[in-house]
């Protein structure tokens, strides 16, 4: 079966192609990973089903393989791959414990795009006192963009966007049951935010949030670099 | 056309019958108000359409009439009506300026049920610093229940419920446009709250929020009274 | 993986932190329970998955452990925990047999917050004659707040709120299939109630209903106590 | 513009064609009414817009014209039309005052199909004591089918169906605002009924409810008649 | 755990209580069945889960047990139960092969309420020629009410209601995928019918459709009987 | 304000650019019409608001202007425009009287694309006997594609697609009120059709249905022509 | 259990009956396949569940059986079946790798209706450069109709319809998660297309898309043929 | 009536407070504008209702007032206000003519935050050739972020994000009718994008899109500046 992984995306967009593992057969995933390794020296896979994980690992035994378990993510590096370090800095915040896997998916992507990541987890609005100090530290540490992952009421991104002097990306998670559950209320609340400077991606789309935040941070970092030369 | 306004509700429930003006003809409203005045000495009308307002006023010229304009509410008192003062205390908070009319509808009802009301308006999550001092004062003033009116993201009730030592009633308002607009995101976010002790009423239902809060406050006040005798 | 269970909530809010078991790994649940036991002497867990139950029990063998099976709830008490008895009284009513598990979740929380609970189950509107006597007894027994759990048509909370002289909390359950199933019709019908003094929590949110009812009952009881001293 | 009003329906179905006035131009309405008068000796029009009313009346000056104002319905009788009296008996109940217009639309149709109608209005679940006596009288008066019109929570039809020994037709009305408003909660609650023997028609579809109830009553009446000959 | 099966329903309503098996534990089902057998001599169970089936059968070995497999329905008769034969006649039509189980659920109930049933299956609008002859035969055989089960487009009930001289009950089934799938389009299309005399029950609610049809047929049959004496 | 009407579409696609009048200011409409007249010799405007109609007419006094009132459509021909006649043949059927305006919008487009149109109106499923003869004639007259416009239950397109030997395009209209109203049930029912060969366009999208049908008919006609030379 | 597979459809419609395997029991599938083989010499089964596959194959051992694995489709040919070759040509395009199974389902049907198929897979809008050359080739190869399968954003069909001189059928797939997932956004985006000449079928309805495209192509091919004789 | 406009936001966030005119009374708007002028020297008002426009202008006669008509936006400058020029560069693209007002709202905000804006309008996917050249020029002109406004199918932002090397903000507009109309399909399609680096704001939220884009551009510009000193 024919697939056309977009190896040129990295050069064109400054963002890597990511293989979405959930709805693909293991054989397809392996074939696409080979394609990307040949083209760019690295293959990133998200939402790897547990039944694919070991098979994919086995298929790339000669390679350096890094997994981020909570996020069900895997990165395979070819022998010549040289990680770059852009100097960008992204904050990743989660409202609850259950939002951590999606936050981690975003963090993996941000790192693979060469940024430094600071994570602050389980600081939701039910006890806002937990948020104050780590957030102040993050601002002081010259962060370029902040991702806020939240399910249920989705209130935390609005609170952070009311305070932060940088762009905030709302990342709703599918946590929550009943009416507005599975992330629906969280997403809608973020779309309806009365705080300025909050844009959103879809429910559980850690990859999308990570790419957007890293694109911002890398462009800022590039401006810093270019001038400092 | 026959109507059966429930004059016995006040005795049975401790909450007055309220005439919902929006979908009734002016003649019906006047007839029902006469029925309630005869039965309980007072008639409360909510959502009075502008085209009904003057006509209703004219029909009750000998009576004391009180209007709360933002809320489109009217109360008509019979000559023998004696307001009672229960000693209950309810806080009414609004997130934005546009939520004030709905908050005011709740305040009217709470007052008519004999409670003291403290209003704090325009203190939403886009600038949480505005909330801190008035909220602390409210707790210190021995409030029995708090109503929080919010549209758009509906995040404020969750923040207040995370802090308040008394029951909080979330009152979503129909403010907001686009996906989740007209109060939908606000209501869903409140239903999905991760803060404890928040129950909700429907979008724009100031009457319902007011009755619930006053029922709580009056039961507490009654216990205080009874014992102090 | 870092979690920050909010041990201070009990002091601040008068309501305990509750660990939501459904979307957490067993190891996370055990870690959080240890955190809460250390902070407050007690850990309450809701929606414990069957695969977690035995493991969690095993991890707390030296402790007193109480489970409420229908509700999939567990409470772990530290050696020094002294249950308090506030004097509050809450009624918990269910419309059908299938609504009982959610009603029980509410009952557990109400009890852990120190209130007396009276349960009346399977008295829905398809045969209202079953409701009359037990409800009259409940009013006579000086109940402070009533929770009404109902799925399908969700009509019972409106009927009870039309009669009860205390605040009623509507607790929709995910019982029902087809259009409006899984609790959607029940929740919407409660939000649209034409009876006064009914506020609601989300579908299957027994924890939320229990906390709200107990906050009300405890505030009333506290007023009774304070004066009687 | 060509229209094909179905004059044969009455013979085929035992139910008259009804012209839906709301989305038709006045000229179309008049043309269709002439068609039906020619074919069946009678034309029934529902949802007549106020701007059409006088024009239509003027166009049929030689005819007997009957209007039912609350329902915005009009019936035009040709000179030779002989009303028939089937002996069927239908009850029409409304929950609130605002539901009366839709209930009246159903009543008009039932009468035009030759049945006797008993109306009981404003007896919703917020004060169920208002319902008991009139309902008992209705059963005693050998009613063949009952229509229950309700908006907002839509709880009344389930209560009635729990008690009535005849088929009940739930008629949701578009009364109610906020989530589940405009009759949505009412319809869903009726579809989710836990009471037996309740079927429903769409929101505000008084015509549909009336035809179904009258078809039932007429078939029963016909059986009564046929045998008594 | 307490349950209150409504054994008096049969006398009050002329319709039996039916135990909904899907969301109940096997032990609860058996207890409720014993309750109904004691009260009425018969227990009807719908939506029996496969894991409950054998256990329930085993618990009632001395009894006559009848199962209708496609419908997952079971009826248990006590030794003294005497089936009655009312003389009512109900037609049950299905649009597709996949709608048959739901149609059969309706048929079981109709039979247990003492009516004769005629089934016509797999005659949907994709090939209407299949419908013509059996439908004409049904009318000729003096049918009192017709149930039409349909999923997907839900068009068949409107077609039948356009032709039938008796009340038609639309029974949407959860067949169909994609937008409007799981019976949603079918239900909505029936609610929006432009044919007269069609009322509906919820998706897959064969029990509800059966009770309504049998209530109609039995009332007609009773009129026939009474007069013929 | 800059606009870029796509005059090249006709050459590229074989379908004309159509100006959507409803959300444009009159000045914009006139400017775009001039652009299209210059590019292709003709300008087609749909959904012309009544307040724009006269102004637009006035602006093109020297031109041949054709309006189709029911459809709120206007076509302006430049002096050199030569209508072409492709030989394609399209049927346009409407279920009810109220669906005619949308059907007419489709008919205008089909004609402007050079096809012959046969219209059959008001033949919905509530009385299917009205459909039989005209449909048989249409098949006999060698029709290439059929558009079926229907609101409410949307059942007619499925019935026609069950019979027609050519592609059928379902055109849902926004006729109908209550749940599934405004064309929602009609669209969903068409998407869920169990008849083969039915594809759909959005609610009230007469333009889209017309273009698709004419593209089909013209391709067939072209094949006929090409060979006959 | 009685089924009535519509063997006459092929003659009447020019489109074969297709057995939908997903919601049928294996025994039903085999019985219906025998019916179709007897009537038309061929049986096509779609959405065959894995648990049915081998059983069905075993039941038709003497027959030629063709499976298309990605599409979970099977075709069984009787001994006398002669495939016909109409000369029609249909393009089938997929946006992503995950959309291929649904695209393949469409392709099977198109082939069984006698057309030639050209497939172009994995050319979505995230990298449009992949689309240009194969699309130009398709136009040059005299394609009669194009099916475009796309999940997630559903943007590709609009892009193709903006370019193609033939009818385009949008085939949304259930790929995508979060808000608008499972094909909902894809379908809605296609319904809202601003490109001319795009009609759609329901999510994952490869059979429906295939029949529509083949009906178009075959009618064109027939016109070509007829004239060339 | 008390309001608390957040004059400190500009210093804290780098983004101005914006008065949402649509749901406020004219008197409230004027009062809030005075508050902001006193605090920051400038007041920005969006969605000014036509009935407020002249009154507000009249109230600020001594001030410099700038209106952007398509966007219904107004900016009032105090005498000492000094516009700053950050060096940031933002692209604003619209798919259709009808999307321009929302695009203009975004452009106003971007300009008021000190950035340069390049607008490219009416280049949607129905004719993608119109997009190619202006987009290439935009990349060459060192743009920092791109806003893409689109209604109906919402396909353009995905196409642009597939090509652009900078963050893209999707801005759905409420253009479009029928299913998925009023911007719903557009928003969902953007949320479901398969292109990397696209985040979104709510339907018609030009202010939100503008603030996010300007925050990005200003941070990049600041980095450029800081280094160049
Ligand atoms: N977890 C994820 N969430 C959202 N998008 C993803 C994810 N993983 C991969 N993608 C993107 O989705 C596209 C999927 O296309 P395909 O792999 O062809 O089905 C890829 O180009 C990725 O950029
Ligand atoms: N603004 C309001 N919102 C919600 N409920 C109301 C409002 N005003 C009155 N009600 C209640 O709604 C019921 C309306 O019933 P009716 O007046 O009979 O249509 C009354 O009994 C009131 O308790
Ligand atoms: N069954 C339940 N339903 C609703 N809320 C719950 C339930 N159990 C726990 N919670 C609350 O949900 C919050 C979940 O946050 P976390 O455990 O950090 O994901 C806790 O603070 C609890 O107060
Ligand atoms: N399959 C079914 N569909 C709809 N209603 C049912 C069904 N089976 C039983 N019921 C009714 O639903 C009610 C369920 O209440 P409970 O058994 O108390 O949860 C019973 O009184 C039955 O009348
Ligand atoms: Mg937590
Ligand atoms: Mg404000
Ligand atoms: Mg029960
Ligand atoms: Mg009333
Ligand atoms: Mg079939
Ligand atoms: Mg008609
Ligand atoms: Mg791909
Ligand atoms: Mg344009």
Short mmCIF file of C-alpha atoms and ligand atoms in Angstrom, two decimals, chain A residues 95-98 122-124 130, chain C residues 3-6 9 17 24 32, ligand 5:
data_model
loop_
_atom_site.label_atom_id
_atom_site.label_comp_id
_atom_site.label_asym_id
_atom_site.label_seq_id
_atom_site.Cartn_x
_atom_site.Cartn_y
_atom_site.Cartn_z
CA UNK A 95 -4.12 21.40 35.32
CA UNK A 96 -4.51 17.88 36.71
CA UNK A 97 -2.62 14.63 37.06
CA UNK A 98 -4.71 13.04 34.34
CA UNK A 122 -1.10 19.43 38.59
CA UNK A 123 -1.72 23.12 39.37
CA UNK A 124 -5.41 23.50 38.36
CA UNK A 130 -0.11 25.85 43.76
CA UNK C 3 1.19 15.02 41.56
CA UNK C 4 0.09 17.67 44.04
CA UNK C 5 -2.95 16.36 45.99
CA UNK C 6 -4.54 19.30 47.77
CA UNK C 9 -8.63 21.70 50.87
CA UNK C 17 -10.00 16.12 48.42
CA UNK C 24 -5.38 7.23 37.03
CA UNK C 32 -1.89 10.20 46.19
MG1 LIG I 5 -5.04 17.19 40.96
#
